[in-house]
Amino acid sequence: MHTTYKRSWAEPYKIKMVELLKMTTRPHRLKAIREAGFNTFLLRSEDVYIDLLTDSGTSAMSDRQWAGLLLGDEAYAGSRNFYRLEKTIQDCYGYRYVIPTHQGRGAENILSKILIKPGDIIPGNMYFTTTRLHQELAGGAFVDIIIDEAHDPLNEHPFKGNVDLNKLDQVIKTHGAAKIPYVAIATNVNMAGGQPISMANLRELRALTQKHGIRIIHDMTRVAENAWFIHEREPGYANKSIRSIVHEICSYTDGATMSAKKDALVNIGGFLAVNDWEVFEEARNLVVVYEGLHTYGGLAGRDMEAMAIGIEESLDNNHIRARVGQVEYLGHMMENYGIPIVKPIGGHGIFVDAKRFLPHLSQDEYPAQTLAAEIYLDSGVRTMERGVVSAGRKPNGENYYPKLELVRFTLPRRVYTQAHMDVIAESAAAVFARRNRIKGLKMVYEPKYLRFFQARFERL
Ligand SMILES: *Cc1c(COP(=O)(O)O)cnc(C)c1O
């Protein structure tokens, strides 16, 4: 008799050093979340068991990256590590000029100041918190041109990060190309649930913007994860390497901002990369004001070395397959428990649909904020809100009411094991079982900028 066995993937690394986790009791967690104003951002990490707040800066570095730290050339100017980083970015991504920054928003600040004039319009495939804020602080206004499917957590479109070209065409007709300094394109759109843009869509977008002389700026924070989905889902890419797919994505854009704290597997760092000499010249000048000299941009030499190594590692097919595979494993477990999640499962985390999880709460009772606090109370697993609190207020003071009201279970790269995924899904299931008894929250303190980081709440 012939039997075929299932072939699983496994983590493409083994563990050489461990960090012990702290287990807490429910009374301890209740005290902690109260003191944190029911905001998981205000919890102390020591009170957390499994930390899924973010995949930003929380990755485990490889032994090669740690070894790279010892090769730090801590010169104020012209560090050897900068030139290695610059060459890695040019080789892997294809952009011509590179400016390191302390993290992604440092690059967003500089780019927005250079390209945006008051009154400008910046169309993009869904907003990101820091990106939009820098656009607005520079006098611009963000316009969402992502396909409608992206706003529907039930829609299983394989490329929910795609741009609706008709929407973009309309924006160009209404405002005129002269008012649009660039189109902002994120790969593996964070706020849509880690959803990819297709190569075909990028190509069409390139053709349309070229016709009007409009640049494309690429938020490439999760470009490797996006490349994995193209590899899996888009005809013609199954036999291409992640490295070559990433290179092709970048080739349709004119510049990029990068938070290296995500895909690039470092705990701090970022960069701005552009192809246009004039923009580079201005950026090289401005970076001195906000970050540091253009050959370190707020980073130590050792940080740039670790980033260069991390970029190379992030483009390995086995790495990215296991990275996204772990997210899918957690998502399938949650689905088996009947928990409503955003579909298709994205690249960096599971996004639980708090509107369907807690249908008895209105958006003014902060369902996602409430659910994140309840998950923490149940197990010490820390997640975060991506809903009405994160969306903040419009420049005129009105609340944004986003269609998506989500709790993000974000997976750090190379940090947790499959057994941790089981524990996380079981906790979500336990809260789901008693969802009818959960009451909402009211906001009692609201900061002016990016309120989700520091807002405080009380139970209703
Ligand atoms: C994290 C992130 C940023 C901002 O980067 P920081 O390093 O946190 O400053 C920008 N865009 C996206 C899509 C991100 O996920």
GROMACS .gro file of C-alpha atoms and ligand atoms in nm:
model
  475
    1MET     CA    1   0.000   0.000   0.000
    2HIS     CA    2   0.125   0.346  -0.085
    3THR     CA    3   0.090   0.615   0.179
    4THR     CA    4   0.165   0.985   0.130
    5TYR     CA    5   0.267   1.179   0.436
    6LYS     CA    6   0.202   1.546   0.493
    7ARG     CA    7   0.522   1.751   0.476
    8SER     CA    8   0.523   2.038   0.731
    9TRP     CA    9   0.748   2.339   0.725
   10ALA     CA   10   0.940   2.411   1.045
   11GLU     CA   11   1.118   2.715   1.183
   12PRO     CA   12   1.434   2.750   0.970
   13TYR     CA   13   1.654   2.809   1.278
   14LYS     CA   14   1.734   2.649   1.612
   15ILE     CA   15   1.741   2.818   1.950
   16LYS     CA   16   2.080   2.904   2.101
   17MET     CA   17   1.977   3.136   2.385
   18VAL     CA   18   1.642   3.176   2.562
   19GLU     CA   19   1.465   3.459   2.743
   20LEU     CA   20   1.246   3.336   3.028
   21LEU     CA   21   0.881   3.439   3.024
   22LYS     CA   22   0.691   3.561   3.327
   23MET     CA   23   0.358   3.399   3.414
   24THR     CA   24   0.106   3.619   3.602
   25THR     CA   25  -0.222   3.564   3.790
   26ARG     CA   26  -0.557   3.713   3.698
   27PRO     CA   27  -0.566   3.950   4.003
   28HIS     CA   28  -0.219   4.074   3.907
   29ARG     CA   29  -0.334   4.136   3.549
   30LEU     CA   30  -0.652   4.314   3.659
   31LYS     CA   31  -0.446   4.555   3.868
   32ALA     CA   32  -0.200   4.604   3.581
   33ILE     CA   33  -0.461   4.677   3.312
   34ARG     CA   34  -0.648   4.918   3.544
   35GLU     CA   35  -0.326   5.105   3.612
   36ALA     CA   36  -0.266   5.112   3.236
   37GLY     CA   37  -0.604   5.279   3.177
   38PHE     CA   38  -0.719   4.972   2.978
   39ASN     CA   39  -0.464   5.062   2.711
   40THR     CA   40  -0.226   4.775   2.631
   41PHE     CA   41   0.034   5.029   2.516
   42LEU     CA   42   0.059   5.150   2.877
   43LEU     CA   43   0.123   4.806   3.029
   44ARG     CA   44   0.471   4.730   3.151
   45SER     CA   45   0.629   4.459   2.941
   46GLU     CA   46   0.719   4.277   3.265
   47ASP     CA   47   0.346   4.221   3.324
   48VAL     CA   48   0.304   4.057   2.982
   49TYR     CA   49   0.331   3.683   2.911
   50ILE     CA   50   0.324   3.667   2.529
   51ASP     CA   51   0.373   4.003   2.364
   52LEU     CA   52   0.182   4.050   2.037
   53LEU     CA   53   0.152   4.428   2.066
   54THR     CA   54   0.355   4.477   1.752
   55ASP     CA   55   0.603   4.319   1.517
   56SER     CA   56   0.799   4.644   1.526
   57GLY     CA   57   1.149   4.620   1.667
   58THR     CA   58   1.058   4.295   1.843
   59SER     CA   59   1.225   4.044   1.611
   60ALA     CA   60   1.495   3.803   1.724
   61MET     CA   61   1.825   3.879   1.556
   62SER     CA   62   2.035   3.593   1.421
   63ASP     CA   63   2.378   3.499   1.555
   64ARG     CA   64   2.520   3.662   1.242
   65GLN     CA   65   2.344   3.989   1.322
   66TRP     CA   66   2.467   3.979   1.682
   67ALA     CA   67   2.817   3.916   1.554
   68GLY     CA   68   2.768   4.213   1.322
   69LEU     CA   69   2.715   4.439   1.625
   70LEU     CA   70   3.079   4.378   1.718
   71LEU     CA   71   3.184   4.506   1.378
   72GLY     CA   72   3.036   4.849   1.453
   73ASP     CA   73   3.257   5.124   1.314
   74GLU     CA   74   3.148   5.407   1.545
   75ALA     CA   75   3.288   5.694   1.343
   76TYR     CA   76   3.082   6.014   1.335
   77ALA     CA   77   3.126   6.036   0.958
   78GLY     CA   78   3.174   5.780   0.685
   79SER     CA   79   3.133   5.462   0.893
   80ARG     CA   80   3.218   5.140   0.710
   81ASN     CA   81   2.881   5.002   0.821
   82PHE     CA   82   2.700   5.281   0.635
   83TYR     CA   83   2.866   5.185   0.307
   84ARG     CA   84   2.777   4.820   0.359
   85LEU     CA   85   2.415   4.916   0.432
   86GLU     CA   86   2.401   5.147   0.131
   87LYS     CA   87   2.532   4.873  -0.098
   88THR     CA   88   2.290   4.615   0.047
   89ILE     CA   89   1.992   4.846  -0.017
   90GLN     CA   90   2.113   4.923  -0.370
   91ASP     CA   91   2.167   4.553  -0.447
   92CYS     CA   92   1.852   4.412  -0.283
   93TYR     CA   93   1.602   4.686  -0.357
   94GLY     CA   94   1.756   4.873  -0.649
   95TYR     CA   95   1.713   5.228  -0.517
   96ARG     CA   96   2.001   5.460  -0.600
   97TYR     CA   97   2.047   5.692  -0.300
   98VAL     CA   98   2.016   5.599   0.066
   99ILE     CA   99   1.976   5.800   0.386
  100PRO     CA  100   1.962   5.608   0.714
  101THR     CA  101   1.711   5.727   0.976
  102HIS     CA  102   1.644   5.624   1.335
  103GLN     CA  103   1.322   5.447   1.224
  104GLY     CA  104   1.049   5.468   0.960
  105ARG     CA  105   0.884   5.789   1.074
  106GLY     CA  106   1.217   5.972   1.055
  107ALA     CA  107   1.220   5.897   0.683
  108GLU     CA  108   0.851   5.994   0.651
  109ASN     CA  109   0.916   6.328   0.816
  110ILE     CA  110   1.202   6.417   0.582
  111LEU     CA  111   1.028   6.297   0.267
  112SER     CA  112   0.699   6.475   0.352
  113LYS     CA  113   0.884   6.802   0.420
  114ILE     CA  114   1.061   6.782   0.083
  115LEU     CA  115   0.781   6.673  -0.147
  116ILE     CA  116   0.456   6.808   0.006
  117LYS     CA  117   0.336   7.168  -0.020
  118PRO     CA  118   0.034   7.304   0.172
  119GLY     CA  119  -0.285   7.212  -0.016
  120ASP     CA  120  -0.135   6.903  -0.180
  121ILE     CA  121  -0.321   6.571  -0.206
  122ILE     CA  122  -0.151   6.238  -0.138
  123PRO     CA  123  -0.349   5.938  -0.263
  124GLY     CA  124  -0.252   5.606  -0.103
  125ASN     CA  125  -0.357   5.245  -0.056
  126MET     CA  126  -0.500   5.298   0.293
  127TYR     CA  127  -0.353   5.528   0.553
  128PHE     CA  128  -0.089   5.445   0.809
  129THR     CA  129  -0.089   5.640   1.136
  130THR     CA  130   0.257   5.802   1.130
  131THR     CA  131   0.266   5.832   0.750
  132ARG     CA  132  -0.061   6.026   0.730
  133LEU     CA  133   0.029   6.246   1.024
  134HIS     CA  134   0.355   6.355   0.860
  135GLN     CA  135   0.167   6.422   0.536
  136GLU     CA  136  -0.082   6.637   0.727
  137LEU     CA  137   0.185   6.819   0.928
  138ALA     CA  138   0.348   6.912   0.595
  139GLY     CA  139   0.015   7.064   0.482
  140GLY     CA  140  -0.108   6.775   0.267
  141ALA     CA  141  -0.427   6.570   0.279
  142PHE     CA  142  -0.439   6.193   0.243
  143VAL     CA  143  -0.698   6.036   0.010
  144ASP     CA  144  -0.769   5.663   0.028
  145ILE     CA  145  -0.760   5.491  -0.314
  146ILE     CA  146  -0.741   5.128  -0.201
  147ILE     CA  147  -0.997   4.890  -0.356
  148ASP     CA  148  -1.329   4.871  -0.167
  149GLU     CA  149  -1.268   4.504  -0.084
  150ALA     CA  150  -0.993   4.611   0.158
  151HIS     CA  151  -1.250   4.769   0.389
  152ASP     CA  152  -1.453   4.448   0.410
  153PRO     CA  153  -1.308   4.200   0.660
  154LEU     CA  154  -1.512   3.918   0.502
  155ASN     CA  155  -1.395   3.968   0.147
  156GLU     CA  156  -1.137   3.710   0.039
  157HIS     CA  157  -0.979   3.906  -0.248
  158PRO     CA  158  -0.618   3.775  -0.281
  159PHE     CA  159  -0.472   4.125  -0.323
  160LYS     CA  160  -0.662   4.354  -0.088
  161GLY     CA  161  -0.371   4.600  -0.097
  162ASN     CA  162  -0.446   4.686  -0.462
  163VAL     CA  163  -0.514   5.040  -0.577
  164ASP     CA  164  -0.849   5.115  -0.740
  165LEU     CA  165  -0.719   5.288  -1.054
  166ASN     CA  166  -1.058   5.450  -1.119
  167LYS     CA  167  -1.046   5.613  -0.777
  168LEU     CA  168  -0.697   5.743  -0.853
  169ASP     CA  169  -0.805   5.867  -1.195
  170GLN     CA  170  -1.090   6.054  -1.029
  171VAL     CA  171  -0.857   6.215  -0.773
  172ILE     CA  172  -0.629   6.328  -1.057
  173LYS     CA  173  -0.926   6.470  -1.252
  174THR     CA  174  -1.064   6.651  -0.947
  175HIS     CA  175  -0.742   6.803  -0.812
  176GLY     CA  176  -0.504   6.800  -1.110
  177ALA     CA  177  -0.171   6.617  -1.127
  178ALA     CA  178   0.016   6.930  -1.014
  179LYS     CA  179  -0.146   6.901  -0.671
  180ILE     CA  180  -0.031   6.540  -0.629
  181PRO     CA  181   0.337   6.520  -0.532
  182TYR     CA  182   0.329   6.141  -0.525
  183VAL     CA  183   0.112   5.835  -0.481
  184ALA     CA  184   0.189   5.658  -0.152
  185ILE     CA  185   0.199   5.282  -0.195
  186ALA     CA  186   0.244   5.046   0.099
  187THR     CA  187   0.339   4.685   0.038
  188ASN     CA  188   0.153   4.437   0.256
  189VAL     CA  189  -0.083   4.704   0.384
  190ASN     CA  190  -0.064   4.708   0.762
  191MET     CA  191  -0.398   4.874   0.835
  192ALA     CA  192  -0.587   4.644   0.596
  193GLY     CA  193  -0.463   4.341   0.790
  194GLY     CA  194  -0.127   4.277   0.626
  195GLN     CA  195  -0.271   4.247   0.276
  196PRO     CA  196  -0.058   4.247  -0.042
  197ILE     CA  197  -0.064   4.451  -0.361
  198SER     CA  198  -0.020   4.252  -0.683
  199MET     CA  199   0.257   4.303  -0.935
  200ALA     CA  200  -0.004   4.348  -1.209
  201ASN     CA  201  -0.167   4.630  -1.013
  202LEU     CA  202   0.171   4.795  -0.952
  203ARG     CA  203   0.249   4.780  -1.322
  204GLU     CA  204  -0.082   4.942  -1.414
  205LEU     CA  205  -0.035   5.203  -1.145
  206ARG     CA  206   0.309   5.278  -1.285
  207ALA     CA  207   0.167   5.332  -1.632
  208LEU     CA  208  -0.110   5.562  -1.508
  209THR     CA  209   0.113   5.776  -1.285
  210GLN     CA  210   0.383   5.802  -1.553
  211LYS     CA  211   0.127   5.945  -1.794
  212HIS     CA  212   0.066   6.228  -1.546
  213GLY     CA  213   0.427   6.269  -1.429
  214ILE     CA  214   0.343   6.165  -1.072
  215ARG     CA  215   0.597   5.984  -0.852
  216ILE     CA  216   0.528   5.665  -0.658
  217ILE     CA  217   0.670   5.648  -0.307
  218HIS     CA  218   0.685   5.302  -0.156
  219ASP     CA  219   0.631   5.231   0.213
  220MET     CA  220   0.841   4.914   0.199
  221THR     CA  221   0.817   4.820   0.566
  222ARG     CA  222   0.678   4.473   0.480
  223VAL     CA  223   0.790   4.427   0.121
  224ALA     CA  224   0.927   4.073   0.175
  225GLU     CA  225   0.593   3.952   0.313
  226ASN     CA  226   0.418   4.108   0.013
  227ALA     CA  227   0.663   3.928  -0.217
  228TRP     CA  228   0.574   3.597  -0.051
  229PHE     CA  229   0.205   3.644  -0.134
  230ILE     CA  230   0.291   3.732  -0.495
  231HIS     CA  231   0.503   3.414  -0.506
  232GLU     CA  232   0.206   3.212  -0.375
  233ARG     CA  233  -0.084   3.376  -0.555
  234GLU     CA  234   0.014   3.560  -0.871
  235PRO     CA  235   0.054   3.370  -1.199
  236GLY     CA  236   0.412   3.362  -1.323
  237TYR     CA  237   0.583   3.407  -0.986
  238ALA     CA  238   0.579   3.058  -0.831
  239ASN     CA  239   0.932   2.984  -0.951
  240LYS     CA  240   1.083   3.325  -0.880
  241SER     CA  241   1.289   3.399  -0.569
  242ILE     CA  242   1.159   3.638  -0.304
  243ARG     CA  243   1.470   3.843  -0.371
  244SER     CA  244   1.387   3.892  -0.738
  245ILE     CA  245   1.020   3.965  -0.666
  246VAL     CA  246   1.116   4.231  -0.411
  247HIS     CA  247   1.354   4.385  -0.664
  248GLU     CA  248   1.080   4.398  -0.926
  249ILE     CA  249   0.831   4.560  -0.685
  250CYS     CA  250   1.080   4.835  -0.603
  251SER     CA  251   1.155   4.891  -0.972
  252TYR     CA  252   0.802   5.032  -1.027
  253THR     CA  253   0.852   5.302  -0.764
  254ASP     CA  254   1.066   5.614  -0.737
  255GLY     CA  255   1.165   5.602  -0.374
  256ALA     CA  256   1.087   5.440  -0.043
  257THR     CA  257   1.057   5.488   0.329
  258MET     CA  258   1.146   5.188   0.540
  259SER     CA  259   1.094   5.093   0.900
  260ALA     CA  260   1.368   4.831   0.933
  261LYS     CA  261   1.212   4.731   1.266
  262LYS     CA  262   0.972   4.505   1.074
  263ASP     CA  263   1.088   4.302   0.772
  264ALA     CA  264   1.456   4.384   0.812
  265LEU     CA  265   1.483   4.201   1.146
  266VAL     CA  266   1.642   4.469   1.362
  267ASN     CA  267   1.531   4.629   1.688
  268ILE     CA  268   1.585   4.985   1.565
  269GLY     CA  269   1.652   5.155   1.232
  270GLY     CA  270   1.507   5.273   0.904
  271PHE     CA  271   1.596   5.459   0.589
  272LEU     CA  272   1.485   5.681   0.306
  273ALA     CA  273   1.585   5.567  -0.042
  274VAL     CA  274   1.526   5.762  -0.363
  275ASN     CA  275   1.626   5.751  -0.727
  276ASP     CA  276   1.604   6.124  -0.786
  277TRP     CA  277   1.927   6.317  -0.722
  278GLU     CA  278   1.750   6.647  -0.637
  279VAL     CA  279   1.532   6.484  -0.374
  280PHE     CA  280   1.834   6.304  -0.233
  281GLU     CA  281   2.032   6.625  -0.210
  282GLU     CA  282   1.758   6.795  -0.009
  283ALA     CA  283   1.711   6.489   0.210
  284ARG     CA  284   2.084   6.465   0.278
  285ASN     CA  285   2.065   6.823   0.395
  286LEU     CA  286   1.747   6.790   0.605
  287VAL     CA  287   1.853   6.469   0.779
  288VAL     CA  288   2.122   6.665   0.960
  289VAL     CA  289   1.850   6.874   1.127
  290TYR     CA  290   1.631   6.587   1.247
  291GLU     CA  291   1.832   6.265   1.266
  292GLY     CA  292   2.207   6.313   1.234
  293LEU     CA  293   2.473   6.321   0.965
  294HIS     CA  294   2.371   6.146   0.640
  295THR     CA  295   2.605   5.853   0.700
  296TYR     CA  296   2.441   5.754   1.030
  297GLY     CA  297   2.097   5.920   1.052
  298GLY     CA  298   2.046   5.861   1.424
  299LEU     CA  299   2.188   5.509   1.426
  300ALA     CA  300   2.504   5.360   1.569
  301GLY     CA  301   2.739   5.198   1.320
  302ARG     CA  302   2.658   4.858   1.471
  303ASP     CA  303   2.284   4.914   1.409
  304MET     CA  304   2.351   4.972   1.039
  305GLU     CA  305   2.560   4.653   1.023
  306ALA     CA  306   2.280   4.447   1.183
  307MET     CA  307   2.030   4.604   0.944
  308ALA     CA  308   2.236   4.517   0.637
  309ILE     CA  309   2.258   4.154   0.750
  310GLY     CA  310   1.887   4.150   0.843
  311ILE     CA  311   1.785   4.277   0.498
  312GLU     CA  312   1.972   3.986   0.336
  313GLU     CA  313   1.815   3.733   0.574
  314SER     CA  314   1.465   3.874   0.522
  315LEU     CA  315   1.475   3.786   0.152
  316ASP     CA  316   1.544   3.416   0.206
  317ASN     CA  317   1.254   3.202   0.080
  318ASN     CA  318   1.264   2.964   0.379
  319HIS     CA  319   1.263   3.250   0.626
  320ILE     CA  320   0.961   3.423   0.477
  321ARG     CA  321   0.771   3.099   0.426
  322ALA     CA  322   0.803   3.014   0.797
  323ARG     CA  323   0.724   3.371   0.897
  324VAL     CA  324   0.396   3.383   0.709
  325GLY     CA  325   0.334   3.014   0.783
  326GLN     CA  326   0.329   3.080   1.157
  327VAL     CA  327   0.075   3.360   1.110
  328GLU     CA  328  -0.143   3.126   0.904
  329TYR     CA  329  -0.116   2.852   1.167
  330LEU     CA  330  -0.250   3.089   1.434
  331GLY     CA  331  -0.524   3.215   1.203
  332HIS     CA  332  -0.647   2.867   1.118
  333MET     CA  333  -0.664   2.777   1.488
  334MET     CA  334  -0.874   3.084   1.559
  335GLU     CA  335  -1.105   3.007   1.269
  336ASN     CA  336  -1.155   2.657   1.404
  337TYR     CA  337  -1.278   2.817   1.728
  338GLY     CA  338  -1.525   3.028   1.525
  339ILE     CA  339  -1.349   3.356   1.603
  340PRO     CA  340  -1.420   3.623   1.336
  341ILE     CA  341  -1.092   3.726   1.173
  342VAL     CA  342  -0.996   3.932   0.870
  343LYS     CA  343  -0.957   3.717   0.559
  344PRO     CA  344  -0.745   3.624   0.380
  345ILE     CA  345  -0.498   3.576   0.664
  346GLY     CA  346  -0.232   3.847   0.634
  347GLY     CA  347   0.144   3.849   0.663
  348HIS     CA  348   0.230   3.988   1.004
  349GLY     CA  349  -0.057   3.904   1.233
  350ILE     CA  350  -0.413   3.798   1.286
  351PHE     CA  351  -0.667   4.076   1.288
  352VAL     CA  352  -0.975   3.985   1.491
  353ASP     CA  353  -1.294   4.162   1.386
  354ALA     CA  354  -1.410   4.325   1.709
  355LYS     CA  355  -1.737   4.447   1.552
  356ARG     CA  356  -1.844   4.086   1.495
  357PHE     CA  357  -1.681   3.958   1.816
  358LEU     CA  358  -1.865   4.214   2.034
  359PRO     CA  359  -2.169   4.308   1.820
  360HIS     CA  360  -2.350   4.449   2.125
  361LEU     CA  361  -2.097   4.735   2.159
  362SER     CA  362  -2.123   5.053   1.948
  363GLN     CA  363  -1.803   5.200   1.802
  364ASP     CA  364  -1.821   5.475   2.069
  365GLU     CA  365  -1.779   5.203   2.332
  366TYR     CA  366  -1.446   5.105   2.173
  367PRO     CA  367  -1.503   4.736   2.096
  368ALA     CA  368  -1.144   4.668   1.981
  369GLN     CA  369  -0.991   4.853   2.276
  370THR     CA  370  -1.220   4.653   2.505
  371LEU     CA  371  -1.134   4.321   2.345
  372ALA     CA  372  -0.757   4.381   2.367
  373ALA     CA  373  -0.794   4.450   2.741
  374GLU     CA  374  -1.006   4.134   2.788
  375ILE     CA  375  -0.753   3.910   2.611
  376TYR     CA  376  -0.479   4.048   2.834
  377LEU     CA  377  -0.691   3.985   3.143
  378ASP     CA  378  -0.757   3.627   3.035
  379SER     CA  379  -0.401   3.515   2.969
  380GLY     CA  380  -0.142   3.793   2.977
  381VAL     CA  381  -0.129   3.793   2.596
  382ARG     CA  382  -0.085   4.154   2.484
  383THR     CA  383  -0.251   4.265   2.159
  384MET     CA  384  -0.348   4.610   2.032
  385GLU     CA  385  -0.640   4.812   1.903
  386ARG     CA  386  -0.669   4.904   1.536
  387GLY     CA  387  -1.004   5.078   1.518
  388VAL     CA  388  -1.167   5.403   1.615
  389VAL     CA  389  -0.900   5.492   1.873
  390SER     CA  390  -0.611   5.440   1.628
  391ALA     CA  391  -0.795   5.631   1.355
  392GLY     CA  392  -0.793   5.949   1.566
  393ARG     CA  393  -0.949   6.279   1.464
  394LYS     CA  394  -0.963   6.472   1.139
  395PRO     CA  395  -0.782   6.806   1.117
  396ASN     CA  396  -1.126   6.967   1.188
  397GLY     CA  397  -1.157   6.777   1.518
  398GLU     CA  398  -1.421   6.520   1.419
  399ASN     CA  399  -1.353   6.155   1.495
  400TYR     CA  400  -1.261   5.928   1.208
  401TYR     CA  401  -1.495   5.626   1.218
  402PRO     CA  402  -1.306   5.353   1.028
  403LYS     CA  403  -1.503   5.064   0.882
  404LEU     CA  404  -1.252   4.823   1.031
  405GLU     CA  405  -1.259   4.781   1.409
  406LEU     CA  406  -0.985   4.527   1.472
  407VAL     CA  407  -0.766   4.376   1.740
  408ARG     CA  408  -0.424   4.293   1.606
  409PHE     CA  409  -0.238   3.985   1.724
  410THR     CA  410   0.097   4.077   1.574
  411LEU     CA  411   0.368   3.815   1.557
  412PRO     CA  412   0.728   3.917   1.618
  413ARG     CA  413   0.964   3.746   1.374
  414ARG     CA  414   1.153   3.436   1.494
  415VAL     CA  415   1.048   3.491   1.858
  416TYR     CA  416   0.765   3.255   1.955
  417THR     CA  417   0.708   2.885   1.885
  418GLN     CA  418   0.411   2.692   1.755
  419ALA     CA  419   0.312   2.597   2.113
  420HIS     CA  420   0.279   2.967   2.192
  421MET     CA  421   0.038   2.995   1.899
  422ASP     CA  422  -0.183   2.728   2.061
  423VAL     CA  423  -0.190   2.916   2.392
  424ILE     CA  424  -0.281   3.243   2.217
  425ALA     CA  425  -0.568   3.090   2.018
  426GLU     CA  426  -0.703   2.915   2.330
  427SER     CA  427  -0.710   3.247   2.516
  428ALA     CA  428  -0.900   3.417   2.233
  429ALA     CA  429  -1.144   3.125   2.236
  430ALA     CA  430  -1.200   3.155   2.614
  431VAL     CA  431  -1.286   3.526   2.578
  432PHE     CA  432  -1.508   3.447   2.279
  433ALA     CA  433  -1.703   3.196   2.489
  434ARG     CA  434  -1.806   3.466   2.738
  435ARG     CA  435  -1.830   3.757   2.492
  436ASN     CA  436  -2.193   3.839   2.575
  437ARG     CA  437  -2.097   3.947   2.926
  438ILE     CA  438  -1.828   4.193   2.816
  439LYS     CA  439  -1.899   4.564   2.865
  440GLY     CA  440  -1.734   4.851   2.674
  441LEU     CA  441  -1.506   5.138   2.774
  442LYS     CA  442  -1.515   5.517   2.787
  443MET     CA  443  -1.217   5.738   2.708
  444VAL     CA  444  -1.111   5.950   3.005
  445TYR     CA  445  -0.786   6.097   2.866
  446GLU     CA  446  -0.712   6.178   2.503
  447PRO     CA  447  -0.372   6.302   2.380
  448LYS     CA  448  -0.363   6.534   2.081
  449TYR     CA  449  -0.141   6.326   1.847
  450LEU     CA  450  -0.155   5.948   1.776
  451ARG     CA  451  -0.394   5.909   2.070
  452PHE     CA  452  -0.393   5.528   2.068
  453PHE     CA  453  -0.045   5.524   2.222
  454GLN     CA  454  -0.137   5.709   2.541
  455ALA     CA  455  -0.518   5.738   2.573
  456ARG     CA  456  -0.673   5.614   2.899
  457PHE     CA  457  -1.007   5.440   2.951
  458GLU     CA  458  -1.245   5.322   3.224
  459ARG     CA  459  -1.496   5.043   3.218
  460LEU     CA  460  -1.856   5.145   3.150
  461LIG     C1  461   0.579   5.084   1.153
  461LIG     C2  462   0.537   5.145   1.027
  461LIG     C3  463   0.578   5.275   0.991
  461LIG     C4  464   0.655   5.366   1.084
  461LIG     O1  465   0.779   5.314   1.117
  461LIG     P1  466   0.846   5.336   1.261
  461LIG     O2  467   0.975   5.261   1.250
  461LIG     O3  468   0.754   5.281   1.363
  461LIG     O4  469   0.868   5.482   1.279
  461LIG     C5  470   0.539   5.322   0.866
  461LIG     N1  471   0.463   5.249   0.785
  461LIG     C6  472   0.420   5.127   0.816
  461LIG     C7  473   0.335   5.050   0.722
  461LIG     C8  474   0.455   5.070   0.939
  461LIG     O5  475   0.409   4.949   0.972
   0.00000   0.00000   0.00000
